[in-house]
Coordinates of C-alpha atoms in Angstrom, one line a residue:
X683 CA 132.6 102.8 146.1
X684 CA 132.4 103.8 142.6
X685 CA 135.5 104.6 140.4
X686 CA 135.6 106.9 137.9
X687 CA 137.4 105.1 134.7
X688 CA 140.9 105.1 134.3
X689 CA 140.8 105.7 130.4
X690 CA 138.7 105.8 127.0
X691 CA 136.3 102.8 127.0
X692 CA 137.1 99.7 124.6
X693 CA 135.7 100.1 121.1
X694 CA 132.1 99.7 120.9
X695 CA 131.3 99.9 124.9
X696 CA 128.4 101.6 125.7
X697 CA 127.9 103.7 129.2
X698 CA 125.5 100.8 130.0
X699 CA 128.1 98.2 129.5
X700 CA 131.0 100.4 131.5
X701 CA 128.3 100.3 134.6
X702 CA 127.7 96.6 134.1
X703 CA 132.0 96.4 134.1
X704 CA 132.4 98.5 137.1
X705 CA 130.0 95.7 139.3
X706 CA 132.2 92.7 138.2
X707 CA 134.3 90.9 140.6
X708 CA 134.6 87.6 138.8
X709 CA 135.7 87.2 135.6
X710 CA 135.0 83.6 134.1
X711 CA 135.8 82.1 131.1
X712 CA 135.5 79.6 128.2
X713 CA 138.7 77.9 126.8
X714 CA 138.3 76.9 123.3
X715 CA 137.3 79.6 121.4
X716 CA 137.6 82.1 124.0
X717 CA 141.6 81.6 125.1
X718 CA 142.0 79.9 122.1
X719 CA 140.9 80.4 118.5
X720 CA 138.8 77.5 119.0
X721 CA 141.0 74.9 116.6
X722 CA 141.9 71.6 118.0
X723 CA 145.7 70.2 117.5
X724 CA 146.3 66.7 118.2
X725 CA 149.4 65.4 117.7
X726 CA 149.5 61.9 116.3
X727 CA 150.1 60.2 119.6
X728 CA 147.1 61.6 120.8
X729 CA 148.2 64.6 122.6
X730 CA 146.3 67.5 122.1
X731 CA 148.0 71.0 122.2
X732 CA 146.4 74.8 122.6
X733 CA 147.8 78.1 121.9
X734 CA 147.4 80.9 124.2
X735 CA 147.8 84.9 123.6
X736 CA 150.2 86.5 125.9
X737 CA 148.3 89.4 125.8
X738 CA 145.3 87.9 127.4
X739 CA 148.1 86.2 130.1
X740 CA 149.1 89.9 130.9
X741 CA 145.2 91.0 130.9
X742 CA 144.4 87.8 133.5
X743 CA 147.5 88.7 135.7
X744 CA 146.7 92.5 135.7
X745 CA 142.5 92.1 136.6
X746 CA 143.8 89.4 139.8
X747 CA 146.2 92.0 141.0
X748 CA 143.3 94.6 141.0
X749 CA 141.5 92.6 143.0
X750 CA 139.1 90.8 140.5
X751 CA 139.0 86.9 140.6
X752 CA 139.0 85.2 137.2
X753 CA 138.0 81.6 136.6
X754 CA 137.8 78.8 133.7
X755 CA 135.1 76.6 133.2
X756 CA 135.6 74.4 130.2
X757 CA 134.0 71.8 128.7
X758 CA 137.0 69.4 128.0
X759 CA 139.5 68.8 130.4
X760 CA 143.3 69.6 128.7
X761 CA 147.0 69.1 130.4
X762 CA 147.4 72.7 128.9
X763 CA 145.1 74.6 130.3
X764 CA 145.9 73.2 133.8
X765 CA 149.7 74.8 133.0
X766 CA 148.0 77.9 131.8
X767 CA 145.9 78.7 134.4
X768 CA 148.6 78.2 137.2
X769 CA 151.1 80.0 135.1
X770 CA 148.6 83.1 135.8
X771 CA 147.6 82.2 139.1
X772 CA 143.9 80.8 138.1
X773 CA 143.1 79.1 141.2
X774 CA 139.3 78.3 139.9
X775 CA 139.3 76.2 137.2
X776 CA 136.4 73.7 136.1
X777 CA 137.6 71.0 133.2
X778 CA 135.6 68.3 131.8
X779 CA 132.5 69.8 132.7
X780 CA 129.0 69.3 131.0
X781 CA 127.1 71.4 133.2
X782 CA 128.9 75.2 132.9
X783 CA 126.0 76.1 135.2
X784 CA 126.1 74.1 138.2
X785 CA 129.9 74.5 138.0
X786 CA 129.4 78.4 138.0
X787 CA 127.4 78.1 140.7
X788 CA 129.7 76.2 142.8
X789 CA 132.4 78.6 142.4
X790 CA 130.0 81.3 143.2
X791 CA 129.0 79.8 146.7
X792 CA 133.3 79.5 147.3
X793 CA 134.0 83.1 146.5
X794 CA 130.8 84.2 148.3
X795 CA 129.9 86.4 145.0
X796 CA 126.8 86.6 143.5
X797 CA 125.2 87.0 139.7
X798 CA 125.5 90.6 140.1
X799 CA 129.4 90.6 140.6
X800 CA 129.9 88.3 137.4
X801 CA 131.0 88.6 134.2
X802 CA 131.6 85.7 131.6
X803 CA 132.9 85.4 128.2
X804 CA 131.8 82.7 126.0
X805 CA 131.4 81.8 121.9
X806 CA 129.3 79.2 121.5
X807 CA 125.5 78.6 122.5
X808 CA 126.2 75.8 125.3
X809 CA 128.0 78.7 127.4
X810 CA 124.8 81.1 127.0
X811 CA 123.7 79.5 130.3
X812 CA 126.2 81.1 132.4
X813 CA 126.1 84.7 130.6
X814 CA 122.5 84.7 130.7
X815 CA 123.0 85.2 134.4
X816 CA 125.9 87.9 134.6
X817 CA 125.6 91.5 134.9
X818 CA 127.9 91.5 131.7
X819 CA 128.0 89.1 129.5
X820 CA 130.6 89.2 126.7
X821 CA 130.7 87.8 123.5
X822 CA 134.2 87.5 121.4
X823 CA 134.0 88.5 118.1
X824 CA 133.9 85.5 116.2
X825 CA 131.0 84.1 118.6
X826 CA 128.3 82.0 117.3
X827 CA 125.2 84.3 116.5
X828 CA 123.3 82.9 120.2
X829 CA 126.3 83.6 122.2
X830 CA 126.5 87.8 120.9
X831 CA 122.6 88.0 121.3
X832 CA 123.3 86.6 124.7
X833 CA 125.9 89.6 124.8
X834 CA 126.4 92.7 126.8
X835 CA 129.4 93.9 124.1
X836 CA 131.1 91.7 121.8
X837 CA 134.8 92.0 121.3
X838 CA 137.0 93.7 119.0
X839 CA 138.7 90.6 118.5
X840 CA 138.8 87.0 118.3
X841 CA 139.2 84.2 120.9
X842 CA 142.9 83.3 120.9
X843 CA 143.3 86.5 119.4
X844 CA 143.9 89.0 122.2
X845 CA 139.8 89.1 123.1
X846 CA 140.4 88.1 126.5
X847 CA 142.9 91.2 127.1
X848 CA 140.2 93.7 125.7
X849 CA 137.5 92.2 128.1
X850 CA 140.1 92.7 131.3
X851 CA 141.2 96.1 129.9
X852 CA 137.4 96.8 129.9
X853 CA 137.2 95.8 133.7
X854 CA 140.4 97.4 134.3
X855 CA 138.9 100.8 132.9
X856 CA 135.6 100.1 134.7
X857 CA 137.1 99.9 138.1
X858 CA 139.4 102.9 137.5
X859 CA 143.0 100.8 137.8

C-alpha cells in the first residue's frame, strides 16, 4: 500500500526521489562523516571520541517506530558508536569493516529485504558500493564529489550536522507518518 505524504518534501526532493523514499524499509548508514562531521578526536591516551546530533538520534528513533529498520556499517570499529547505536535501538550494526558490501549483504539476507527496500547514506567514494545498489541513495552535503554523483538527493546539511534527521524526515514524509 502506497501512502500519500504526510507533509512538504525536504528541500531539493524531486517526485522521483519521494517514490524511491516511499519503497525504503532499511535505512543504513555511514559513521564518520555521515553521524559525525567526519573529524577524528583522540584524546592523548589514545581514546578516540565522536559527536553525535540529537536531531538525527530523534530522526533514527522516529523512522524504527514507523516501522523502518536502520543500520550502521562503518569502516572503523569505535566504543562510541556501540553506545550510540543502542541508545537508539540500532540492533544492526557492522564496525571494523573493509567490505561495506558483503556486510550490506549479510544484513540484507537477516532482515529478508532486498535492494529495492534500501536506502543508504554515505560521503565518501569507498561507500558508493552500497548506494550504487539502493533504490535511494543519499548523499550529505558535504559529500566527496563520487559519493553525490552516486546520489539520489543530497542533503541540506552536513554529516554530524543534522543530515541524518533530513534523510529520516524524508522517509517519514515518503511513507505518510
Amino acid at each position: 500500500m502506497t501512502l500519500a505524504p504526510a507533509g512538504p518534501a525536504p528541500t531539493g526532493v524531486t517526485a522521483d526521489v519521494l517514490e524511491r523514499a516511499r519503497r525504503v524499509r532499511l535505512l543504513v548508514l555511514d559513521v564518520d562523516g555521515v553521524l559525525t562531521d567526519g573529524r577524528l578526536h583522540i584524546t592523548a591516551h589514545g581514546e578516540e571520541t565522536k559527536v553525535f546530533h540529537v536531531r538525527d538520534g530523534s530522526g533514527i528513533v522516529a523512522v524504527q517506530r514507523a516501522g523502518i529498520a536502520v543500520a550502521i556499517i562503518s569502516g572503523r570499529d569505535s566504543p562510541a558508536v556501540t553506545r550510540r547505536a543502542a541508545e537508539l535501538g540500532i540492533r544492526h550494526v557492522r564496525q571494523g569493516i573493509a567490505d561495506k558490501r558483503a556486510a550490506l549483504d549479510e544484513i540484507l539476507r537477516e532482515l529478508q529485504i532486498t535492494a529495492d527496500a534500501l536506502a543508504c547514506v554515505g560521503d565518501d567514494p569507498p561507500h558508493v558500493p552500497m548506494p550504487e545498489r539502493a533504490i535511494l541513495a543519499v548523499a550529505v552535503a558535504h559529500a566527496h564529489a563520487t559519493a553525490r554523483a552516486a546520489a539520489h538527493w543530497t542533503t541540506p546539511s552536513a554529516g554530524g550536522h543534522g543530515a541524518v534527521r533530513e534523510v529520516c524526515d524524508l522517509l517519514l514524509t515518503a511513507h505518510g507518518t
